[in-house]
XYZ file of C-alpha atoms in Angstrom:
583
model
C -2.856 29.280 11.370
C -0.800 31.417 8.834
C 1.268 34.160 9.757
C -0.674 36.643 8.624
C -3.396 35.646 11.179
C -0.777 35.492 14.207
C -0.235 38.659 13.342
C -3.565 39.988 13.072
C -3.879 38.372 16.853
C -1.439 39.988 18.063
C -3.120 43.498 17.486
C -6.636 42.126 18.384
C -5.250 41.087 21.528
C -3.272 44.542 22.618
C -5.360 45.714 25.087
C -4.244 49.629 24.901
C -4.881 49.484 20.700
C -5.447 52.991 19.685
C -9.740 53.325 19.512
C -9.728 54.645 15.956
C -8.137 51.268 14.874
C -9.955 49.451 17.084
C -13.288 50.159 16.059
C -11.338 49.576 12.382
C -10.155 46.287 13.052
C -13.581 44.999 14.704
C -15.347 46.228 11.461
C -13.505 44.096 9.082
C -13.512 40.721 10.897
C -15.866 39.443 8.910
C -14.641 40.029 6.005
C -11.341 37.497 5.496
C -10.208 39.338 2.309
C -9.833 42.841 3.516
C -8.084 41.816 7.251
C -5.399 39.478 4.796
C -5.296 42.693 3.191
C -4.184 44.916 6.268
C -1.644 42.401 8.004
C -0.608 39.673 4.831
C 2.620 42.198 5.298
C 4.518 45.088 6.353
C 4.044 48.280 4.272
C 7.726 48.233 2.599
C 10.154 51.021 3.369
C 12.132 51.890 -0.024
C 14.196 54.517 -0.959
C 11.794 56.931 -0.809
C 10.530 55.720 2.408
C 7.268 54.447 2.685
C 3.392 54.934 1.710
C 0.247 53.374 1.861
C -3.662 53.506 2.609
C -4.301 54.627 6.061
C -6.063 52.180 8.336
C -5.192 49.157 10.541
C -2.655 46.380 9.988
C 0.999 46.548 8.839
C 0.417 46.942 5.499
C -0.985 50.267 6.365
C -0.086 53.393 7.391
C -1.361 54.451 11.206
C 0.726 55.094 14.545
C 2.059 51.878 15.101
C 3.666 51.677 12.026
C 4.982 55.259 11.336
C 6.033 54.373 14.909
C 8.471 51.781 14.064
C 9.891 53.172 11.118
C 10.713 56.023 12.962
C 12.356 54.147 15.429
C 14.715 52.707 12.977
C 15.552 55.507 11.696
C 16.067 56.808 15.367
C 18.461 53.929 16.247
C 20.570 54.589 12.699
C 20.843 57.902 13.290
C 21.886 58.046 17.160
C 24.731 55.217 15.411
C 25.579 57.102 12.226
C 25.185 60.273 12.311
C 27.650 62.886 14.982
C 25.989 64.546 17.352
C 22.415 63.433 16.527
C 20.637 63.780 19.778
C 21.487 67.689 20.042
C 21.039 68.485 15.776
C 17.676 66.855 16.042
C 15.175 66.039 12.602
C 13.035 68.895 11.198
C 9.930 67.328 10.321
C 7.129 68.680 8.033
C 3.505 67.395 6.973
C 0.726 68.321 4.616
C -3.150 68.560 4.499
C -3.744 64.812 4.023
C -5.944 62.465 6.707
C -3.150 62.372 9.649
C -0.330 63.716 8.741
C 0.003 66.402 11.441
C -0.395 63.453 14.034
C 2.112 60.984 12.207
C 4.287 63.971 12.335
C 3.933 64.010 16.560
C 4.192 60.478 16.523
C 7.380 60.763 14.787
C 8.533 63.431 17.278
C 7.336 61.171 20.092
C 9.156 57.532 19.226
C 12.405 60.348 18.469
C 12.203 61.813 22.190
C 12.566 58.503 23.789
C 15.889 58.270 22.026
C 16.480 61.818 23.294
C 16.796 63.239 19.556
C 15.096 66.693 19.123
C 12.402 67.004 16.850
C 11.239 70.422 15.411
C 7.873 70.525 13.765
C 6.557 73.353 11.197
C 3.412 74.594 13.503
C 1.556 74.615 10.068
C 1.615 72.394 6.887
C 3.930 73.210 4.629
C 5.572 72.064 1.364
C 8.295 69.197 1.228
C 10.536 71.956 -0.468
C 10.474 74.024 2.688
C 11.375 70.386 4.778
C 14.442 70.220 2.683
C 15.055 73.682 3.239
C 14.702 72.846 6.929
C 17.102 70.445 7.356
C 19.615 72.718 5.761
C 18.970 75.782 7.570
C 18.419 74.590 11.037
C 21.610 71.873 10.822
C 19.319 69.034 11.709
C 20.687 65.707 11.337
C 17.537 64.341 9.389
C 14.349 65.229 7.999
C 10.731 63.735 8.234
C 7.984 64.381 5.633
C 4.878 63.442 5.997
C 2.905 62.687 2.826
C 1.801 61.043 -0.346
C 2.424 63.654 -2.811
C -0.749 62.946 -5.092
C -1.698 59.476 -4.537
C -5.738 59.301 -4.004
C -7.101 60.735 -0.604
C -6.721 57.497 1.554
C -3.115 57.447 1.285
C -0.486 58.880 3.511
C 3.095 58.213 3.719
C 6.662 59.150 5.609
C 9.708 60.409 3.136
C 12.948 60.639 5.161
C 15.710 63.293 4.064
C 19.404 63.011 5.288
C 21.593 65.964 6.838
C 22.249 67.602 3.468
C 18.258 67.486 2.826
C 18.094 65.081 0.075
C 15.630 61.891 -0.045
C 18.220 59.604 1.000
C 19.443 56.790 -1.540
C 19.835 53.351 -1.720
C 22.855 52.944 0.777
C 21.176 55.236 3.424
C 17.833 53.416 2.674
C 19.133 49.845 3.149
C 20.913 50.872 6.671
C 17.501 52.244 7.801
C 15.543 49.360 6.656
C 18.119 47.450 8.378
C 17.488 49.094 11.681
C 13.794 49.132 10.799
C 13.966 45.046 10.936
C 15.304 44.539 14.570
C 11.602 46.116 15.864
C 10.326 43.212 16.677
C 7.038 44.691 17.741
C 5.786 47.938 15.565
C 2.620 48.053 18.930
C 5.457 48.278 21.411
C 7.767 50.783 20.460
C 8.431 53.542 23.442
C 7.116 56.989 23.036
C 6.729 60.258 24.756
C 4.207 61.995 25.235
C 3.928 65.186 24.080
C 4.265 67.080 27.629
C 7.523 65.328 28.168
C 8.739 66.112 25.266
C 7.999 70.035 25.626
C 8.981 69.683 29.109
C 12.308 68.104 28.670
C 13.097 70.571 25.677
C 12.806 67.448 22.782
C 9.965 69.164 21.037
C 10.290 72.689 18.875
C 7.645 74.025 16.732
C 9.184 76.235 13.534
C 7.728 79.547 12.940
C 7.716 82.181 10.398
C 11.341 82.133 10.600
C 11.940 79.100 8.109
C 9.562 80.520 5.872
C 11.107 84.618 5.590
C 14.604 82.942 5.441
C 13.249 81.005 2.284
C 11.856 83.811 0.873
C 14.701 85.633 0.952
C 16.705 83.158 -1.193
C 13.901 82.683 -3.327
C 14.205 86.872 -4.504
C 17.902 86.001 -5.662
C 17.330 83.840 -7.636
C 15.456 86.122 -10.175
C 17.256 86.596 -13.602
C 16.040 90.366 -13.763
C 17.806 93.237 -13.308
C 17.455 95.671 -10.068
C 15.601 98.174 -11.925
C 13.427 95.342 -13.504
C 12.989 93.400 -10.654
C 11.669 96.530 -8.755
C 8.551 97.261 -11.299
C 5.224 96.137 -10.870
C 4.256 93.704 -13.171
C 1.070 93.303 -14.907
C 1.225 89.650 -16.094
C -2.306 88.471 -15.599
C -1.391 84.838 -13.837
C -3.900 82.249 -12.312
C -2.362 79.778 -9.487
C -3.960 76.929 -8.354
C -2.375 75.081 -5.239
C -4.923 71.961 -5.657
C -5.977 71.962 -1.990
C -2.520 71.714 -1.254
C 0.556 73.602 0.881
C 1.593 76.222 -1.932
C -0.398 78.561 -1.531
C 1.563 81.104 0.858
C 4.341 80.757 -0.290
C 4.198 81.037 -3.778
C 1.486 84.165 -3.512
C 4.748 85.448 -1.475
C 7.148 84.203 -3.797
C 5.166 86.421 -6.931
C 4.484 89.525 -4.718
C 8.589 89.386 -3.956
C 8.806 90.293 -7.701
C 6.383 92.911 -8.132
C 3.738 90.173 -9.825
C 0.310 92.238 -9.472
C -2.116 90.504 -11.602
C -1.634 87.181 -9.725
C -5.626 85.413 -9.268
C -5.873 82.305 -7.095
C -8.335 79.585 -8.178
C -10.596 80.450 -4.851
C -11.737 76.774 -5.028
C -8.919 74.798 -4.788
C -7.313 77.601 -2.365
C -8.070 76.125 1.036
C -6.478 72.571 1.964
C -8.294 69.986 1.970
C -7.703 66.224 2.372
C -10.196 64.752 0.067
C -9.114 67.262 -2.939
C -12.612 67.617 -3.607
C -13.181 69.813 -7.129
C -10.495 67.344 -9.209
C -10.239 63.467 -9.799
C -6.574 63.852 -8.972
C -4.970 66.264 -7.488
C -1.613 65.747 -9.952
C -0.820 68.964 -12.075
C 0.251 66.021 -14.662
C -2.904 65.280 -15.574
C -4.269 68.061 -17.773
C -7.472 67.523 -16.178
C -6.860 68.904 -12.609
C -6.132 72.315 -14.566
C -9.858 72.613 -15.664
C -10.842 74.984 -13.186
C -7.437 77.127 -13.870
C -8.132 77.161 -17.386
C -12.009 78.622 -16.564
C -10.851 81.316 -14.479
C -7.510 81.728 -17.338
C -9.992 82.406 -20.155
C -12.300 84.654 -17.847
C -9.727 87.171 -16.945
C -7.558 86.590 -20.085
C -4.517 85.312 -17.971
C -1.099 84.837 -19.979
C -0.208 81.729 -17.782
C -1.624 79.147 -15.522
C 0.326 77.582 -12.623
C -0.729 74.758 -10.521
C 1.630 72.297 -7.966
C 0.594 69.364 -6.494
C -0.441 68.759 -2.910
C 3.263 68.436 -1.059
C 4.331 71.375 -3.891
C 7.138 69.729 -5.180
C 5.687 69.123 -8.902
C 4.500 72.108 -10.866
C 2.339 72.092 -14.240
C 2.341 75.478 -16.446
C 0.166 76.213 -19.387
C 0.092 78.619 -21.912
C -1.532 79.987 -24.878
C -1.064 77.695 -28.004
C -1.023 79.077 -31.453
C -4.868 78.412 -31.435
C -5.311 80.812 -28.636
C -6.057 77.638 -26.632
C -4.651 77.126 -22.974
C -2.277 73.993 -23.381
C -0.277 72.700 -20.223
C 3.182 72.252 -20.981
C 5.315 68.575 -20.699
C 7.784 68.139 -17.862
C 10.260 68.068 -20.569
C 8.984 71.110 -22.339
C 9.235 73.459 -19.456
C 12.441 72.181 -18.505
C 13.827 73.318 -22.161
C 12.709 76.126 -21.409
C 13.984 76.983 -17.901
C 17.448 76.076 -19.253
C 17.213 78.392 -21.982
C 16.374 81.436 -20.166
C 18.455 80.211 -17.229
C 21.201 79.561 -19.280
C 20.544 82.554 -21.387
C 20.910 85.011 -18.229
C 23.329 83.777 -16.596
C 27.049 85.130 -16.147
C 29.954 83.651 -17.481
C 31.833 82.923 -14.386
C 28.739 80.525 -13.720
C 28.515 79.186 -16.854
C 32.357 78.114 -15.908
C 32.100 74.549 -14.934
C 28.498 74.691 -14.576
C 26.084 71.365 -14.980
C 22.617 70.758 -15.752
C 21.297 67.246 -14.084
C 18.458 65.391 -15.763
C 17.176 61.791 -15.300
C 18.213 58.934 -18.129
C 14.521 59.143 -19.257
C 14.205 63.336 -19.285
C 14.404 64.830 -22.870
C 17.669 65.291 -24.915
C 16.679 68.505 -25.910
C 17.820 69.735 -22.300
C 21.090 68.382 -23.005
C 20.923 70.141 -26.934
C 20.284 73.812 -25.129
C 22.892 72.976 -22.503
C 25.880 72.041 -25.124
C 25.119 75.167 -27.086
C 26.173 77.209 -23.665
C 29.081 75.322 -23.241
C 27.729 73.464 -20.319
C 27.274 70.406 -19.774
C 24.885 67.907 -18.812
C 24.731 64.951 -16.580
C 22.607 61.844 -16.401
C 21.270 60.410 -13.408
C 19.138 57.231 -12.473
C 15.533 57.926 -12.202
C 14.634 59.940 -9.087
C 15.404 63.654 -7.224
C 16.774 61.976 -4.901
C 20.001 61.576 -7.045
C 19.736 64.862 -8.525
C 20.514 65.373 -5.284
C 23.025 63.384 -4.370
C 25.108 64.854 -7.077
C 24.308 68.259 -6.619
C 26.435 67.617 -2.758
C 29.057 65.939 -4.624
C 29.427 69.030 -6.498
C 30.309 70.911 -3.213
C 33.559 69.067 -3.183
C 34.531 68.415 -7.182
C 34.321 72.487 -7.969
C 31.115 71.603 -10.713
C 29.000 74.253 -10.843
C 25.136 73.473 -10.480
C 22.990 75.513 -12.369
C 19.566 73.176 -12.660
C 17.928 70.040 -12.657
C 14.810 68.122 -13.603
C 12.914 65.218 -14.767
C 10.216 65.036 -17.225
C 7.232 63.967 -14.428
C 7.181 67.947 -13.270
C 10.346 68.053 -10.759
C 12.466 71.017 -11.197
C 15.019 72.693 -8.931
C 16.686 75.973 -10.153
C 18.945 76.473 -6.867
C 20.088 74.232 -4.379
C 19.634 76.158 -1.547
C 16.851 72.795 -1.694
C 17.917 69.621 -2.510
C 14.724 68.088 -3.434
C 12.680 69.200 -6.782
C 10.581 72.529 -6.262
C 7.370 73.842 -7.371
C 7.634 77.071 -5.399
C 10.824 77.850 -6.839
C 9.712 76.711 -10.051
C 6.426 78.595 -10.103
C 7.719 81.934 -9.394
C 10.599 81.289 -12.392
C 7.978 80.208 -14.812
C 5.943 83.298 -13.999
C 9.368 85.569 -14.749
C 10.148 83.921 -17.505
C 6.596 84.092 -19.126
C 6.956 87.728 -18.136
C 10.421 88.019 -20.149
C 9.058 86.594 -23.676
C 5.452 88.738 -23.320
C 8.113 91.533 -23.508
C 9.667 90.315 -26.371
C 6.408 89.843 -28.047
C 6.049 86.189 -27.442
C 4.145 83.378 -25.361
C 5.815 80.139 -24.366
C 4.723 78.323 -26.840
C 6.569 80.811 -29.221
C 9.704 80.273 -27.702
C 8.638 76.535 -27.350
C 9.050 76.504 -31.266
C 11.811 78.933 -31.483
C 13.931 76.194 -29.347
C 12.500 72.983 -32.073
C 13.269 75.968 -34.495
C 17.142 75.664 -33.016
C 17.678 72.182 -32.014
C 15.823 69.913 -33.413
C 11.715 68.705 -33.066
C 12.296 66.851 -29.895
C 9.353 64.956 -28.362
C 8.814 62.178 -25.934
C 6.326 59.780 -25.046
C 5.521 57.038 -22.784
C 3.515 54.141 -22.276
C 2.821 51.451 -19.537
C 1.681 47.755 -19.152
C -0.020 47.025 -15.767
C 0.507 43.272 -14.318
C -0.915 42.683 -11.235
C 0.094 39.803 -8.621
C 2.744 37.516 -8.468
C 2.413 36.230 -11.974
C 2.924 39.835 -13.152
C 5.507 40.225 -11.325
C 7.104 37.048 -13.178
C 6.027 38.176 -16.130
C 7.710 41.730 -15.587
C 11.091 39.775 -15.125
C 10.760 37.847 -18.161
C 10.225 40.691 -20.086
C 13.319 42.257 -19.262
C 15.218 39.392 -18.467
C 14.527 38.752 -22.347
C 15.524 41.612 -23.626
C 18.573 41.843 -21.524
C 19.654 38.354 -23.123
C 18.551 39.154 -26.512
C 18.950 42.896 -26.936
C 17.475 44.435 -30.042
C 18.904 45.406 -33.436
C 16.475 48.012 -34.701
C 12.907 49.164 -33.187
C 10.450 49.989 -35.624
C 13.541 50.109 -38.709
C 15.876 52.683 -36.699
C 18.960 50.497 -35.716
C 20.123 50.399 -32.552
C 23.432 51.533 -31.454
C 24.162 50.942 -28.118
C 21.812 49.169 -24.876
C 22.628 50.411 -21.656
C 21.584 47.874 -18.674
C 21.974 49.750 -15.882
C 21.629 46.650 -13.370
C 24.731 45.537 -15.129
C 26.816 49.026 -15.114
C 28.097 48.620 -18.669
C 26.705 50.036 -22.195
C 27.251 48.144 -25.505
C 28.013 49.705 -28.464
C 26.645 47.238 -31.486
C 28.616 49.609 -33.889
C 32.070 48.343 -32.808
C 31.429 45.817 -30.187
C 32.851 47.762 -27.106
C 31.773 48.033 -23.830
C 31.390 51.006 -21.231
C 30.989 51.244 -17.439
C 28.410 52.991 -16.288
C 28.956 54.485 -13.273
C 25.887 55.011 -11.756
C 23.897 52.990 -9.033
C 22.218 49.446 -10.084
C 18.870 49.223 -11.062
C 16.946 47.082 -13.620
C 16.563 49.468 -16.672
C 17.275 48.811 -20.144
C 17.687 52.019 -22.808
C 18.480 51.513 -26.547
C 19.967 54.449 -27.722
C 19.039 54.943 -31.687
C 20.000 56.592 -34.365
C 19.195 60.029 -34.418
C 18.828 60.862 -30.795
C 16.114 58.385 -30.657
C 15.721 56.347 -27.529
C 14.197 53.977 -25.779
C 14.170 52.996 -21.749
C 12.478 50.060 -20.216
C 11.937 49.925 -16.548
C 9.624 48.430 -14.195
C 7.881 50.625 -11.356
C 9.562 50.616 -8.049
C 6.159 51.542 -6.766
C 2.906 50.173 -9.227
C 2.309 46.464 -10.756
C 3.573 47.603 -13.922
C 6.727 48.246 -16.461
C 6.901 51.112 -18.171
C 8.555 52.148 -21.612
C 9.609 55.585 -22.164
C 10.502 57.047 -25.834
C 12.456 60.394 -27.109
C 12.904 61.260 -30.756
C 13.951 64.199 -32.467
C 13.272 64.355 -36.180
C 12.953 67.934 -38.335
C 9.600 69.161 -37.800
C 6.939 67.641 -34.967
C 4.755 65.912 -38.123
C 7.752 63.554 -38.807
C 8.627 63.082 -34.960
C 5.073 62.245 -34.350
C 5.016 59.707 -36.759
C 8.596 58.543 -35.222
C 7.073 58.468 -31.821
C 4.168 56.507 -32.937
C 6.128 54.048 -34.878
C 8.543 53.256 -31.684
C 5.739 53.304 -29.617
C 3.866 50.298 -31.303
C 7.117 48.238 -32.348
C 7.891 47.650 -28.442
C 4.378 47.265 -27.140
C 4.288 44.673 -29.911
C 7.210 43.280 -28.393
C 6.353 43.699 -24.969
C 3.278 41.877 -25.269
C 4.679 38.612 -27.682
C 7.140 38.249 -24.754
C 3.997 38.087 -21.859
C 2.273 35.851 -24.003
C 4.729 33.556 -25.108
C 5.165 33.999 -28.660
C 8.375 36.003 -28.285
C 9.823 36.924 -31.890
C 12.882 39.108 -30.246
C 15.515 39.010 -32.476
């Protein structure tokens, strides 16, 4: 008998097995292949915490497994973290298939360690979690979610006390704690009574949500007498079934935004995110109904966030008169810009922009030209935020942050990206250039105009299994040993391996720590400001390849772009199939 099966025993045999899962578990005996599936392993806790399909077995997500991660992170927090018990965690959820139990369960495994839980009574961004943990003191947060991953998916994101995703270090002392459950079926819990009656359990009100609002009206760029007139911006939101739609209705009204139209369709929550194929404001697709209601009332922008409303997508006329969603690094160029642009010089003083190693250089372009500067970090919020607490301490100034997959965060009263802050800023600032005449696109060009024709790309080979997994290794294994010279003719000038902490310049032959975290990532800085970053998914069978260039005019960056592009899947695919001609 393998393991897998002694496991899958183990639950047939536990007599109180929750009836949902039950009546789960008895419908997939006969198939081998789908109960390997469910209990081959444990769903993985990472970084970002965990996620998976819901349904029975450990290598899904259901009670008995929220249930034991949350009693690791119980056990590390009563050991780590002062006064635990009495701060308590805030958790949060959204509209997907159980997240509003998970969250109780997560209250209920936390009460039999006698740590306070307190629950938003309604679903609510993972902005306003973050938010949470800061205003209420807690010493963690819970979120409860899968961002936009397909309908059958749900998952558990865990924020420390300064209500950032925690990183590695926190991570691997969780997962540590996580490990010593022996039994995910047996872990004690509460029920809910007790936990009301023996004060464990608090459910947050409106109170969260005005104090939010509040901060979210300062941080408008306009002036009193601005901010106070109505404005006649014709905008169309779409939340995508998702948590947004309160708040950033709220957020718009704040600032006098009267011409604000909600896609009625995609208004309401709903799990299965019905009217799009994904609900991911990254994919142009999902803004199809936007852009119908957009051309039928003649809007000047679109917004639309994804489910848990951390990830916003904008789009705006094009010089065709065409509605054209904006990049992630597109409409963070522009945020800095009129950020930047409006802001005082005391804050300019000091004051740093954060972007990830694979986020556009044209961030960093604006940022110079303001005297500030900005600062890499690995790939993830969750070390935007880190930094942005280090900041507390060092005297930097932090004035915004993003990465080029739609995560933004204009003020750190959050420390996790931001689509309601985001949304009401990109509604301003589309507000600001109509009254100078001008659509985003227009100032779009006015920035390429300035700094340069930046534009990125990226691209994405998919190897499933164990041999793909090998194969992934190889590949960058390869090119760590190797290196390259020149991509498509543009020479190289320094690699950066990040899982080694040190950049090499091929120019003179010196080396460079870097002092960031480890992780496996390769980038091949070119001439030019041309790039290019290799790094395999922490959380999909593949390895991905991201490209930035920056060439006079967008024809010749195009054909840059292009060029790059099919040099290193050219590479990337002689290396899988053994005829490797790396030089």
């Amino acid at each position: 008998m393998t393991n897998w099966q002694q496991v899958y025993e183990t639950w047939d045999n536990f007599a109180p097995l929750d009836s949902d899962l039950r009546d789960e578990l008895e419908g997939i005996k006969a198939d081998p292949e789908k109960l390997e599936d469910a209990f081959y392993k444990e769903l993985s806790f990472g970084t970002g915490g965990m996620r998976g399909v819901i349904g029975v077995g450990t290598n899904r997500m259901n009670i008995y497994t929220v249930r034991k991660a949350v009693d690791g992170l119980a056990r590390h927090l009563r050991d780590a973290t002062e006064k635990a018990e009495e701060r308590g965690v805030a958790i949060s959820y959204d509209c997907r298939y159980m997240s509003k139990e998970f969250a109780l369960e997560a209250a209920k495994v936390l009460g039999s360690y006698g740590i306070r839980s307190y629950i938003f009574d309604t679903l609510h961004p993972t902005p306003l979690l973050s938010f949470a943990v800061r205003y209420l003191q807690t010493a963690a947060g819970i979120m409860i979610t899968a961002s936009h991953n397909p309908p059958e998916y749900n998952g558990l994101k865990v924020y420390n006390e300064d209500g950032g995703q925690i990183v590695p270090k926190e991570a691997d002392k969780i997962v540590a704690r996580i490990q010593e459950v022996e039994n995910e079926l047996t872990v004690p819990v509460m029920t809910q009574e007790d936990l009301t009656k023996h004060d464990l359990l608090h459910w947050i009100g409106a109170e969260v949500d005005h104090a939010y609002l509040q901060q979210l009206l300062r941080l408008s760029r306009m002036s009193k007498t601005e901010l106070e007139k109505e404005k006649d911006l014709p905008v169309v939101f779409t939340p995508l079934h998702g948590t947004s739609a309160e708040l950033v209705m709220r957020g718009l009204e704040q600032l006098h935004f009267s011409n604000v139209h909600i896609v009625e369709e995609q208004a309401m929550p709903d799990p299965e995110f019905s009217t799009v194929a994904s609900p991911n404001p990254e994919e142009h697709e999902a803004f199809t109904m936007a852009i119908e209601k957009g051309n039928a009332l003649g809007a000047e922008i679109l917004l639309g966030t994804d489910p848990d409303s951390d990830r916003l997508g904008v789009a705006a006329k094009n010089s065709a008169g065409e509605y054209q969603v904006l990049t992630g690094n597109q409409l963070g160029s522009l945020f800095i810009d009129y950020i930047l642009s409006h802001a005082p010089a005391d804050q300019l003083n000091q004051g740093r922009v954060l972007k990830t190693i694979v986020t556009t250089e044209l961030g960093r372009a604006i940022a110079d030209s303001y005297g500030v500067q900005t600062v890499d970090t690995l790939t993830g919020f969750k070390y935007i935020g880190e930094k942005i607490h280090e900041y507390e301490t060092s005297g930097e100034n932090f004035l915004f942050g993003f990465e080029e997959s739609y995560g933004y965060l204009i003020s750190d009263i959050v420390r996790d990206k931001d689509a309601v802050q985001a949304a009401v800023m990109a509604a301003e600032m589309a507000y600001y250039w109509r009254k100078q005449g001008k659509t985003l696109f227009d100032a779009l060009d006015d920035l390429y105009q300035k700094y340069g024709y930046y534009l990125e790309g990226m691209s994405s080979m998919t190897l499933k299994g164990k041999e793909g997994s090998k194969k992934i290794a190889l590949m960058m294994d390869t090119l760590r040993e190797k290196g390259m010279a020149e991509i498509a003719g543009v020479n190289v000038l320094s690699i950066e391996d990040y899982l080694q902490s040190r950049s090499f310049s091929l120019i003179d032959g010196k080396e460079k720590a870097i002092l960031l975290p480890k992780e496996n990532v390769l980038k091949f800085i070119l001439e030019n400001d041309n790039w290019v970053c290799l790094r395999p998914s922490g959380t999909e069978p593949k390895i991905k390849c991201y490209f930035g260039v920056c060439e006079s005019n967008r024809r010749a960056s195009e054909e840059k772009l292009t060029r790059l592009k099919t040099a290193m899947e050219k590479t990337m695919s002689e290396i899988v199939t053994g005829t490797d001609l790396v030089k």
